[in-house]
Coordinates of C-alpha atoms and ligand atoms in Angstrom, one line a residue:
M1 CA 154.0 73.6 120.1
L2 CA 153.7 73.9 123.9
L3 CA 152.5 70.3 124.0
L4 CA 155.7 69.3 122.1
I5 CA 158.0 71.2 124.5
F6 CA 156.1 69.7 127.4
L7 CA 156.5 66.2 126.0
T8 CA 160.2 66.8 125.2
K9 CA 160.7 67.6 128.9
M10 CA 159.0 64.4 129.8
R11 CA 161.2 62.6 127.3
P12 CA 161.9 59.4 129.3
F13 CA 158.2 58.5 129.3
A14 CA 157.1 59.9 126.1
L15 CA 159.6 59.2 123.4
T16 CA 157.5 56.7 121.6
F17 CA 154.4 58.9 121.7
L18 CA 156.4 61.9 120.7
T19 CA 157.9 60.1 117.7
L20 CA 154.4 59.0 116.6
L21 CA 153.0 62.5 117.1
V22 CA 155.8 64.2 115.3
S23 CA 155.7 61.8 112.4
M24 CA 151.9 62.2 112.2
W25 CA 152.3 66.0 112.2
W26 CA 155.0 65.7 109.6
S27 CA 152.9 63.8 107.1
L28 CA 150.1 66.4 107.6
S29 CA 152.4 69.3 106.8
D30 CA 153.5 68.2 103.3
C31 CA 154.1 71.5 101.6
Y32 CA 155.8 73.1 104.6
D33 CA 159.1 71.8 106.0
P34 CA 159.3 72.8 109.7
L35 CA 163.1 72.3 109.6
D36 CA 163.4 74.9 106.7
P37 CA 160.3 77.1 107.1
N38 CA 161.7 80.0 105.0
G39 CA 163.0 77.8 102.2
N40 CA 161.9 78.8 98.7
I41 CA 163.2 79.4 95.2
T42 CA 162.8 83.1 94.3
V43 CA 162.6 83.9 90.6
T44 CA 163.4 87.6 89.8
I45 CA 163.0 89.2 86.4
D46 CA 164.8 92.6 86.2
I47 CA 164.2 94.8 83.2
L48 CA 167.6 96.3 82.6
Q49 CA 167.0 98.4 79.6
R50 CA 164.2 99.5 77.2
T51 CA 164.7 99.0 73.5
L52 CA 162.7 100.4 70.6
D53 CA 160.0 97.8 70.7
G54 CA 160.8 95.8 73.8
Y55 CA 163.4 95.4 76.6
T56 CA 166.4 93.5 77.9
A57 CA 165.9 91.5 81.1
R58 CA 167.9 89.4 83.4
V59 CA 166.3 86.4 85.1
T60 CA 167.8 85.2 88.5
I61 CA 166.8 81.9 90.0
Q62 CA 167.9 82.0 93.7
N63 CA 167.6 78.9 95.7
Y64 CA 166.9 79.7 99.4
Y65 CA 166.4 76.1 100.4
Q66 CA 168.9 75.2 103.1
Y67 CA 169.4 71.6 102.0
R68 CA 167.5 71.1 98.8
H69 CA 169.7 71.6 95.7
V70 CA 168.9 71.5 92.0
D71 CA 170.6 68.3 90.7
K72 CA 171.4 67.0 87.2
P73 CA 169.9 67.3 84.6
G74 CA 169.3 70.9 85.9
W75 CA 166.4 73.3 86.1
K76 CA 164.0 74.3 83.3
I77 CA 161.9 77.4 83.6
G78 CA 158.8 78.3 81.5
W79 CA 156.1 80.9 81.3
T80 CA 153.4 82.3 79.0
W81 CA 153.8 85.7 77.4
T82 CA 150.9 88.1 78.0
K83 CA 151.4 90.1 74.8
D84 CA 153.1 89.2 71.5
E85 CA 156.6 89.2 72.9
V86 CA 159.3 87.5 70.8
I87 CA 162.7 86.6 72.4
V88 CA 165.1 87.9 69.8
S89 CA 168.3 86.9 71.7
M90 CA 169.4 85.1 74.8
S91 CA 172.6 84.7 76.7
G92 CA 173.5 82.3 79.5
A93 CA 170.6 80.0 78.7
F94 CA 168.6 78.7 75.8
A95 CA 165.0 78.1 74.8
T96 CA 164.5 74.4 74.2
Q97 CA 162.4 75.1 71.1
Q98 CA 162.6 78.0 68.6
G99 CA 159.0 77.8 67.5
N100 CA 157.5 79.5 64.4
C101 CA 159.9 82.3 63.6
S102 CA 158.9 82.5 59.9
S103 CA 157.5 86.1 60.2
L104 CA 159.8 88.4 58.2
N105 CA 160.8 90.6 61.1
F106 CA 162.0 87.7 63.4
Q107 CA 163.7 85.2 61.1
D108 CA 166.8 85.1 63.3
A109 CA 164.9 85.3 66.6
H110 CA 165.9 82.9 69.4
C111 CA 162.3 81.9 70.3
C112 CA 158.9 82.9 69.0
K113 CA 156.8 80.5 71.1
K114 CA 154.0 81.9 73.3
D115 CA 155.2 79.6 76.1
P116 CA 159.0 79.3 75.9
E117 CA 160.8 76.7 78.0
I118 CA 164.3 77.7 79.0
A119 CA 167.3 75.6 80.2
D120 CA 170.8 76.4 81.4
L121 CA 173.8 76.1 79.1
P122 CA 176.5 73.5 79.9
T123 CA 179.7 74.5 81.7
D124 CA 181.8 74.2 78.5
V125 CA 180.0 76.8 76.5
S126 CA 181.9 79.5 74.5
P127 CA 182.5 82.6 76.5
E128 CA 180.6 85.0 74.2
K129 CA 177.3 83.3 75.1
T130 CA 177.7 83.6 78.8
T131 CA 176.6 86.1 81.5
V132 CA 177.4 86.4 85.1
G133 CA 176.0 83.4 87.1
C134 CA 175.2 81.3 84.1
C135 CA 176.2 78.1 82.5
K136 CA 176.3 75.5 85.3
G137 CA 174.3 72.9 83.5
G138 CA 171.3 74.0 85.5
I139 CA 172.8 72.8 88.8
I140 CA 172.2 75.0 91.8
S141 CA 173.7 74.4 95.3
A142 CA 171.7 74.4 98.5
Y143 CA 171.8 77.7 100.3
A144 CA 173.3 76.4 103.6
I145 CA 176.0 74.4 101.8
N146 CA 177.3 76.9 99.2
P147 CA 175.5 80.2 99.1
A148 CA 177.8 81.5 96.4
K149 CA 176.6 78.8 94.0
S150 CA 172.9 78.9 95.1
F151 CA 171.7 80.9 92.1
S152 CA 171.6 80.8 88.3
S153 CA 171.0 83.7 86.0
F154 CA 170.6 84.5 82.3
E155 CA 169.6 87.4 80.1
F156 CA 167.3 87.9 77.1
T157 CA 165.9 90.6 74.8
V158 CA 162.3 90.7 73.7
A159 CA 160.8 92.7 70.9
N160 CA 157.5 93.0 69.1
L161 CA 155.9 95.2 71.8
G162 CA 155.6 98.4 69.7
E163 CA 156.4 101.6 71.3
N164 CA 154.2 101.2 74.4
T165 CA 156.4 100.9 77.5
T166 CA 153.7 99.5 79.7
Y167 CA 155.2 96.0 80.0
F168 CA 153.3 93.0 81.3
A169 CA 154.8 90.3 83.4
P170 CA 154.8 86.8 81.9
Q171 CA 152.1 84.5 83.4
N172 CA 152.0 80.9 84.6
L173 CA 155.6 80.7 85.7
T174 CA 156.8 77.0 86.1
I175 CA 160.0 75.6 87.2
M176 CA 161.3 72.0 87.1
A177 CA 164.2 71.6 89.4
P178 CA 164.8 69.1 87.9
G179 CA 161.6 67.2 88.4
P180 CA 158.1 68.4 89.3
G181 CA 157.1 69.6 92.8
Y182 CA 157.5 73.4 92.6
T183 CA 154.6 75.7 92.6
C184 CA 155.2 79.4 91.7
E185 CA 153.1 82.4 92.6
S186 CA 152.3 84.8 89.8
L187 CA 155.1 87.3 89.1
Q188 CA 154.5 90.5 91.0
D189 CA 155.9 94.0 90.8
S190 CA 158.4 94.5 93.5
D191 CA 161.0 97.1 94.5
P192 CA 163.5 97.6 91.7
T193 CA 166.7 95.6 92.3
V194 CA 169.7 97.8 93.1
F195 CA 173.2 96.7 92.0
P196 CA 176.5 98.1 93.3
D197 CA 178.7 99.8 90.8
I198 CA 182.2 101.3 90.8
G199 CA 183.3 98.9 93.5
G200 CA 180.3 99.6 95.7
R201 CA 180.6 103.4 95.6
R202 CA 177.6 103.9 93.4
H203 CA 174.3 102.0 93.3
V204 CA 172.3 101.6 90.1
Q205 CA 168.7 100.6 89.9
V206 CA 167.0 98.5 87.3
F207 CA 164.0 99.8 85.4
R208 CA 161.5 97.4 86.8
T209 CA 161.5 94.1 88.8
W210 CA 159.1 91.2 88.9
K211 CA 159.3 88.5 91.5
S212 CA 157.8 85.1 92.1
I213 CA 158.3 82.7 95.1
C214 CA 158.3 79.0 94.2
T215 CA 157.9 76.4 96.9
Y216 CA 158.4 72.7 96.9
S217 CA 155.9 70.1 98.1
T218 CA 156.4 66.4 98.1
F219 CA 152.7 66.1 97.6
V220 CA 152.9 68.0 94.3
A221 CA 156.1 66.2 93.4
N222 CA 154.2 63.0 94.0
K223 CA 157.5 61.4 94.7
A224 CA 157.9 57.9 96.0
P225 CA 159.9 57.6 99.2
A226 CA 163.6 57.4 98.2
C227 CA 165.5 56.7 101.4
C228 CA 165.4 54.8 104.6
V229 CA 167.3 54.5 107.9
S230 CA 168.8 51.5 109.6
L231 CA 170.3 51.4 113.1
S232 CA 172.9 49.5 115.1
T233 CA 174.9 50.0 118.3
F234 CA 177.9 48.7 120.1
Y235 CA 175.8 47.5 123.1
N236 CA 173.4 45.2 121.2
P237 CA 174.3 42.9 118.3
T238 CA 170.9 43.4 116.8
I239 CA 170.8 45.5 113.6
T240 CA 167.6 47.3 113.0
S241 CA 167.2 47.3 109.2
C242 CA 165.1 49.6 107.2
P243 CA 161.4 49.1 107.6
L244 CA 160.1 46.4 105.2
C245 CA 158.8 47.9 101.9
S246 CA 160.0 51.4 102.9
C247 CA 160.2 52.5 99.3
G248 CA 158.3 49.7 97.6
C249 CA 158.2 45.9 98.0
R250 CA 160.7 43.5 96.6
P251 CA 159.4 41.5 93.6
T252 CA 158.3 38.0 94.3
D253 CA 161.3 36.6 92.3
Q254 CA 163.7 36.5 95.3
N255 CA 166.6 35.8 92.9
A256 CA 166.3 39.0 90.9
T257 CA 169.3 41.3 91.7
S258 CA 168.2 44.4 89.8
C259 CA 164.8 46.0 90.1
I260 CA 163.2 48.9 88.3
R261 CA 161.4 51.4 90.4
E262 CA 159.5 54.6 89.6
S263 CA 160.8 57.6 91.5
Y264 CA 157.7 59.7 90.7
N265 CA 154.3 58.2 91.0
L266 CA 153.2 59.9 87.8
P267 CA 150.2 58.3 86.1
Q268 CA 151.7 58.8 82.7
A269 CA 155.2 57.4 82.5
D270 CA 156.4 60.3 80.4
F271 CA 159.1 61.4 82.8
V272 CA 161.7 59.0 81.5
S273 CA 164.3 59.8 84.1
S274 CA 161.8 58.8 86.8
L275 CA 162.7 55.1 86.2
D276 CA 165.6 53.9 88.5
L277 CA 167.4 50.7 88.2
V278 CA 168.2 49.6 91.8
K279 CA 169.5 46.6 93.7
C280 CA 166.6 44.5 94.8
T281 CA 166.3 44.7 98.6
D282 CA 163.5 44.3 101.2
H283 CA 163.3 48.1 101.5
M284 CA 163.7 48.8 97.8
C285 CA 165.1 52.3 98.6
P286 CA 167.7 53.8 96.2
V287 CA 169.4 55.3 99.3
R288 CA 169.9 54.0 102.8
V289 CA 171.4 55.9 105.7
H290 CA 172.9 53.8 108.5
W291 CA 173.4 55.2 112.0
H292 CA 175.7 53.2 114.2
V293 CA 176.3 54.2 117.8
K294 CA 180.0 53.2 117.9
N295 CA 181.6 54.2 121.2
N296 CA 180.8 55.6 124.6
Y297 CA 183.6 57.7 126.3
V298 CA 183.5 59.6 129.6
D299 CA 182.5 63.0 128.1
R300 CA 182.0 62.1 124.4
W301 CA 180.3 59.5 122.2
R302 CA 180.9 58.4 118.7
I303 CA 178.6 57.7 115.8
K304 CA 179.4 56.2 112.4
L305 CA 177.2 57.5 109.7
T306 CA 177.1 55.6 106.3
V307 CA 175.1 56.6 103.3
S308 CA 174.7 53.8 100.7
N309 CA 173.6 54.2 97.1
Y310 CA 171.6 51.1 95.7
N311 CA 171.2 52.6 92.2
Y312 CA 173.0 50.8 89.4
K313 CA 172.9 53.8 87.1
K314 CA 172.8 56.9 89.2
N315 CA 175.5 58.9 91.0
Y316 CA 174.5 61.6 93.5
S317 CA 176.7 64.6 93.1
D318 CA 176.7 67.2 95.9
W319 CA 174.6 65.0 98.1
N320 CA 173.6 66.1 101.6
V321 CA 172.3 64.4 104.7
L322 CA 170.3 66.2 107.4
V323 CA 170.1 64.7 110.9
K324 CA 167.8 65.8 113.7
H325 CA 169.2 64.8 117.0
P326 CA 169.4 66.6 120.4
G327 CA 173.1 65.6 120.7
F328 CA 174.0 68.2 118.1
S329 CA 173.4 71.0 120.6
Q330 CA 176.9 70.0 121.8
K331 CA 180.1 70.4 119.9
S332 CA 180.5 67.7 117.2
T333 CA 183.2 66.8 114.8
A334 CA 182.6 64.9 111.5
Y335 CA 185.9 63.4 110.3
S336 CA 185.1 62.7 106.6
F337 CA 182.1 64.9 105.9
N338 CA 181.8 68.6 105.7
G339 CA 179.0 69.9 108.0
T340 CA 177.3 72.6 109.9
V341 CA 174.6 72.9 112.5
L342 CA 171.6 74.8 111.2
P343 CA 170.1 77.6 113.2
A344 CA 167.4 76.4 115.6
V345 CA 163.9 76.9 114.2
G346 CA 161.9 76.6 117.4
F347 CA 162.5 73.0 118.1
A348 CA 164.2 71.6 121.1
E349 CA 166.3 69.3 119.0
E350 CA 169.2 70.4 116.9
V351 CA 169.6 69.8 113.2
A352 CA 173.0 69.0 111.6
L353 CA 173.6 69.1 107.9
F354 CA 176.4 67.1 106.3
W355 CA 177.8 67.0 102.8
G356 CA 180.8 65.6 100.9
V357 CA 184.4 66.9 101.2
S358 CA 185.6 68.4 97.9
Y359 CA 187.6 66.0 95.7
F360 CA 187.1 63.3 98.2
N361 CA 183.5 62.1 98.7
E362 CA 181.2 64.8 97.2
E363 CA 179.9 62.2 94.8
L364 CA 178.0 59.2 96.0
L365 CA 178.8 56.6 93.4
Q366 CA 176.4 54.1 92.0
A367 CA 176.3 50.4 93.0
D368 CA 178.0 47.6 91.1
E369 CA 177.3 43.8 91.3
D370 CA 179.4 43.4 94.4
Q371 CA 178.4 46.3 96.6
E372 CA 176.6 49.6 97.0
G373 CA 178.3 52.9 96.5
S374 CA 178.8 54.5 99.8
V375 CA 180.2 57.5 101.8
T376 CA 180.9 57.2 105.5
T377 CA 182.2 59.2 108.4
D378 CA 182.7 59.0 112.1
I379 CA 181.1 61.8 114.2
L380 CA 182.4 62.6 117.6
L381 CA 180.0 64.4 119.9
E382 CA 180.5 66.0 123.2
K383 CA 178.0 64.9 125.9
D384 CA 175.6 67.1 127.8
L385 CA 175.9 65.0 130.9
E386 CA 172.4 66.2 132.1
S387 CA 170.5 64.8 129.1
F388 CA 172.8 62.2 127.7
T389 CA 171.5 58.6 127.9
F390 CA 171.3 55.5 125.9
R391 CA 167.9 54.7 127.3
N392 CA 164.7 54.9 125.4
G393 CA 166.5 55.2 122.1
W394 CA 167.8 58.6 122.9
G395 CA 171.0 57.8 120.9
F396 CA 169.1 57.4 117.6
P397 CA 168.2 60.2 115.2
R398 CA 164.7 61.7 115.3
K399 CA 164.7 62.5 111.6
I400 CA 167.0 62.0 108.6
Y401 CA 166.7 63.6 105.2
F402 CA 168.7 62.8 102.2
N403 CA 168.9 65.5 99.5
G404 CA 165.9 67.2 101.2
E405 CA 163.8 64.1 101.1
D406 CA 162.4 62.6 104.3
C407 CA 163.9 59.1 105.0
E408 CA 161.7 56.3 106.4
M409 CA 162.6 55.6 110.0
P410 CA 162.3 52.3 111.8
L411 CA 159.6 52.3 114.5
P412 CA 160.8 52.9 118.1
D413 CA 159.8 49.4 119.2
T414 CA 162.3 47.9 116.8
F415 CA 165.2 50.0 118.0
P416 CA 168.2 48.0 119.3
M417 CA 167.5 47.7 123.1
L418 CA 169.8 48.4 126.0
P419 CA 171.0 45.1 127.6
N420 CA 169.8 44.5 131.2
S421 CA 173.2 44.7 132.8
S422 CA 174.7 48.1 132.3
S423 CA 178.3 46.9 132.6
T424 CA 178.7 47.1 128.8
L425 CA 177.8 50.7 129.0
K426 CA 180.7 51.9 131.2
P427 CA 182.5 54.5 129.2
T428 CA 185.5 53.2 127.5
S429 CA 188.2 54.0 130.0
N430 CA 191.2 54.3 127.6
C431 CA 190.9 58.1 127.7
F432 CA 190.5 58.0 131.4
W433 CA 193.6 56.0 132.0
L434 CA 195.5 58.1 129.5
L435 CA 194.4 61.2 131.3
L436 CA 195.5 59.7 134.7
L437 CA 198.8 58.7 133.3
L438 CA 199.3 62.2 131.8
T439 CA 198.3 63.8 135.1
F440 CA 200.7 61.5 136.9
L441 CA 203.6 62.4 134.5
T442 CA 202.9 66.1 134.7
V443 CA 202.8 66.0 138.5
E444 CA 206.0 64.0 138.6
T445 CA 207.7 66.5 136.2
L446 CA 206.5 69.4 138.4
I447 CA 207.8 67.6 141.5
T448 CA 211.1 66.9 139.8
T449 CA 211.3 70.5 138.6
F450 CA 210.5 71.9 142.0
G451 CA 212.9 69.5 143.5
S452 CA 215.8 70.7 141.4
D453 CA 214.8 74.3 142.1
D454 CA 215.0 73.6 145.8
Q455 CA 218.6 72.5 145.6
Ligands
NAG501 C1 161.9 83.2 100.6 O1 163.2 83.1 101.2 C2 163.8 84.3 101.7 C3 165.2 83.9 102.2 O2 165.1 82.8 103.2 C4 162.9 84.9 102.8 O3 163.5 86.1 103.2 C5 161.6 85.1 102.2 O4 160.7 85.6 103.3 C6 161.0 83.8 101.7 N1 159.7 84.1 101.1 C7 158.6 83.4 101.4 C8 157.3 83.8 100.8 O5 158.7 82.4 102.2
NAG502 C1 154.1 80.7 61.2 O1 153.8 82.1 61.4 C2 153.5 82.7 60.1 C3 153.5 84.2 60.3 O2 153.2 84.5 61.7 C4 152.1 82.2 59.7 O3 151.8 82.8 58.5 C5 152.3 80.6 59.5 O4 151.0 80.1 59.2 C6 152.8 80.0 60.7 N1 153.1 78.6 60.4 C7 152.6 77.6 61.2 C8 153.0 76.2 60.8 O5 151.9 77.8 62.2
NAG503 C1 150.1 101.2 76.6 O1 149.2 100.1 76.7 C2 148.3 100.2 77.8 C3 147.5 99.0 77.9 O2 147.4 98.3 76.7 C4 147.4 101.5 77.6 O3 146.5 101.6 78.7 C5 148.3 102.7 77.5 O4 147.5 103.8 77.2 C6 149.3 102.5 76.3 N1 150.3 103.6 76.4 C7 150.6 104.2 75.3 C8 151.6 105.4 75.4 O5 150.2 103.9 74.2
NAG504 C1 147.6 80.0 83.1 O1 147.1 78.8 83.7 C2 145.8 78.7 84.0 C3 145.5 77.4 84.7 O2 146.2 76.4 84.1 C4 145.0 78.9 82.7 O3 143.6 78.9 83.0 C5 145.4 80.2 82.0 O4 144.7 80.3 80.8 C6 146.9 80.3 81.8 N1 147.2 81.6 81.3 C7 147.9 81.7 80.2 C8 148.2 83.1 79.8 O5 148.2 80.8 79.5
NAG505 C1 166.7 30.9 92.5 O1 168.0 30.4 92.4 C2 168.1 29.1 92.9 C3 169.6 28.6 92.8 O2 170.4 29.6 92.2 C4 167.2 28.1 92.0 O3 167.3 26.8 92.6 C5 165.8 28.6 92.1 O4 165.0 27.8 91.3 C6 165.7 30.1 91.7 N1 164.4 30.5 91.9 C7 163.7 31.2 91.0 C8 162.3 31.6 91.4 O5 164.1 31.5 89.9
NAG506 C1 179.0 57.4 87.9 O1 180.3 57.6 88.2 C2 181.2 56.6 87.7 C3 182.6 56.9 88.2 O2 182.9 58.3 88.0 C4 181.1 56.5 86.2 O3 181.9 55.5 85.7 C5 179.7 56.2 85.8 O4 179.5 56.2 84.4 C6 178.7 57.3 86.4 N1 177.4 56.9 86.2 C7 176.5 57.7 85.6 C8 175.1 57.2 85.4 O5 176.8 58.9 85.2
NAG507 C1 183.1 72.7 103.2 O1 182.1 73.5 102.7 C2 182.3 74.8 102.5 C3 181.0 75.5 102.0 O2 180.6 74.9 100.9 C4 183.5 75.0 101.5 O3 183.8 76.4 101.4 C5 184.7 74.3 102.1 O4 185.7 74.3 101.1 C6 184.3 72.8 102.3 N1 185.5 72.1 102.9 C7 185.9 71.0 102.4 C8 187.1 70.4 103.1 O5 185.4 70.4 101.4
NAG508 C1 166.2 41.4 130.3 O1 165.2 41.3 131.3 C2 164.0 40.8 130.9 C3 163.0 40.8 132.0 O2 163.5 41.5 133.1 C4 164.2 39.4 130.3 O3 162.9 38.9 129.8 C5 165.2 39.4 129.2 O4 165.4 38.1 128.7 C6 166.5 40.1 129.7 N1 167.3 40.2 128.5 C7 168.6 39.9 128.6 C8 169.4 40.1 127.3 O5 169.1 39.4 129.6

């Protein structure tokens, strides 16, 4: 850590080395995202009520990941019962298989399987089947983007436990959100959840609470890279494209326009939705983020950020883009994206998170024959005149994530270079002249005013 801070201070000399070091460190720390160290999905089972031979419980799936959401087709949760539990009824979700409910007592039971798998109901379900926080088609927002929609919950009643009220937590909790990649601890007893009642004037406590923390790892997900970064600037006509073969290599048939790629490197191709149909490119990534350094003003600079979708059959709803760049320590304005700067997590460089504006560009549409789907914005940043420079690739992002997945960055030695003569880098003076004109006019007005006062 100290070494990193030291290197950051020596930035002009060490950028290349730093980038290498950081990227090496990153690939080593697969199951831990240093930009979101506390991220997790917490699964809580609250036993609300005892029944004659079982209990009623509520399950809450809370997403604490800052910029990792649960996308279509939504989450699926599963576990293995410890005793002979039978789910007699469920609201706000459904078990995907009923199993063998032929025993006389449980002919109408919802699910008699030892290892039920449960999915969320769609949004258009009839109201009597719903509970609070349910029925969003399994979609859960990222915590930093929409905390109010960052959870999902459902209720069920189990029976067949006899009169013994020593309940046992289910085992081997699994969650697909929606693909693989999450590992859950075993459910542990924890402090009973307390709910406000009577408008917050009374607090009621559940009978018993079990909790499990589930964490994501790209290693467990075994996910192929899905995103890459390209760069350009106003001061150099060179465009640095995505690294060759970032997400796979283009097939030898150069004429092919649509390519099939596997988004998960699963040995068995049973995960059908893991096949993507994408436009054939030299990077083969389904998503590309382009960073263009657009303008240089006296005390501000402007970036154009474009996210392109190369999928032919996939729209990204509620997409997000995370950018790590020291420039975000200053005030910034994104014109066509919604955004926030995430709280610093011990790094010198700031992290900004962007997502779509409601009813405008919150969906990143699929490509068609003519062009990719895309969303784009200008971002105006104030300068910290002490650290601001275009040298050594300072103006380029250190890291970009799309939907929580790390994007492949070009190597620093391929970054667009500063030209030798610095004349092109003089800040655009429009603002300056405008300011001068304004000052002149103001002074003139004042003089005129004072002049008339004198008379
Ligand atoms: C899970 O996330 C919550 C909220 O960020 C945090 O308070 C908690 O410590 C996290 N748990 C673990 C084990 O990381
Ligand atoms: C279903 O369960 C009943 C009673 O528990 C049992 O008799 C029957 O053999 C089971 N059927 C199958 C196909 O497992
Ligand atoms: C309930 O079951 C547990 C474990 O099976 C046992 O130790 C306990 O004595 C039982 N309690 C009653 C009231 O039967
Ligand atoms: C839970 O998973 C472990 C490892 O896969 C397995 O050995 C164990 O039998 C499972 N427990 C239950 C109750 O299925
Ligand atoms: C690619 O297309 C060109 C012209 O459209 C054609 O001449 C060439 O044979 C094609 N190559 C392959 C490998 O199909
Ligand atoms: C993506 O969105 C477009 C426009 O809303 C729609 O026509 C298309 O069917 C969608 N594609 C998928 C795979 O849902
Ligand atoms: C920006 O995001 C916040 C949080 O999700 C939301 O409340 C707000 O309405 C969004 N603004 C726009 C213009 O979409
Ligand atoms: C910049 O300077 C280097 C050596 O000083 C030279 O090799 C290079 O051609 C110059 N580039 C431009 C664009 O003038």
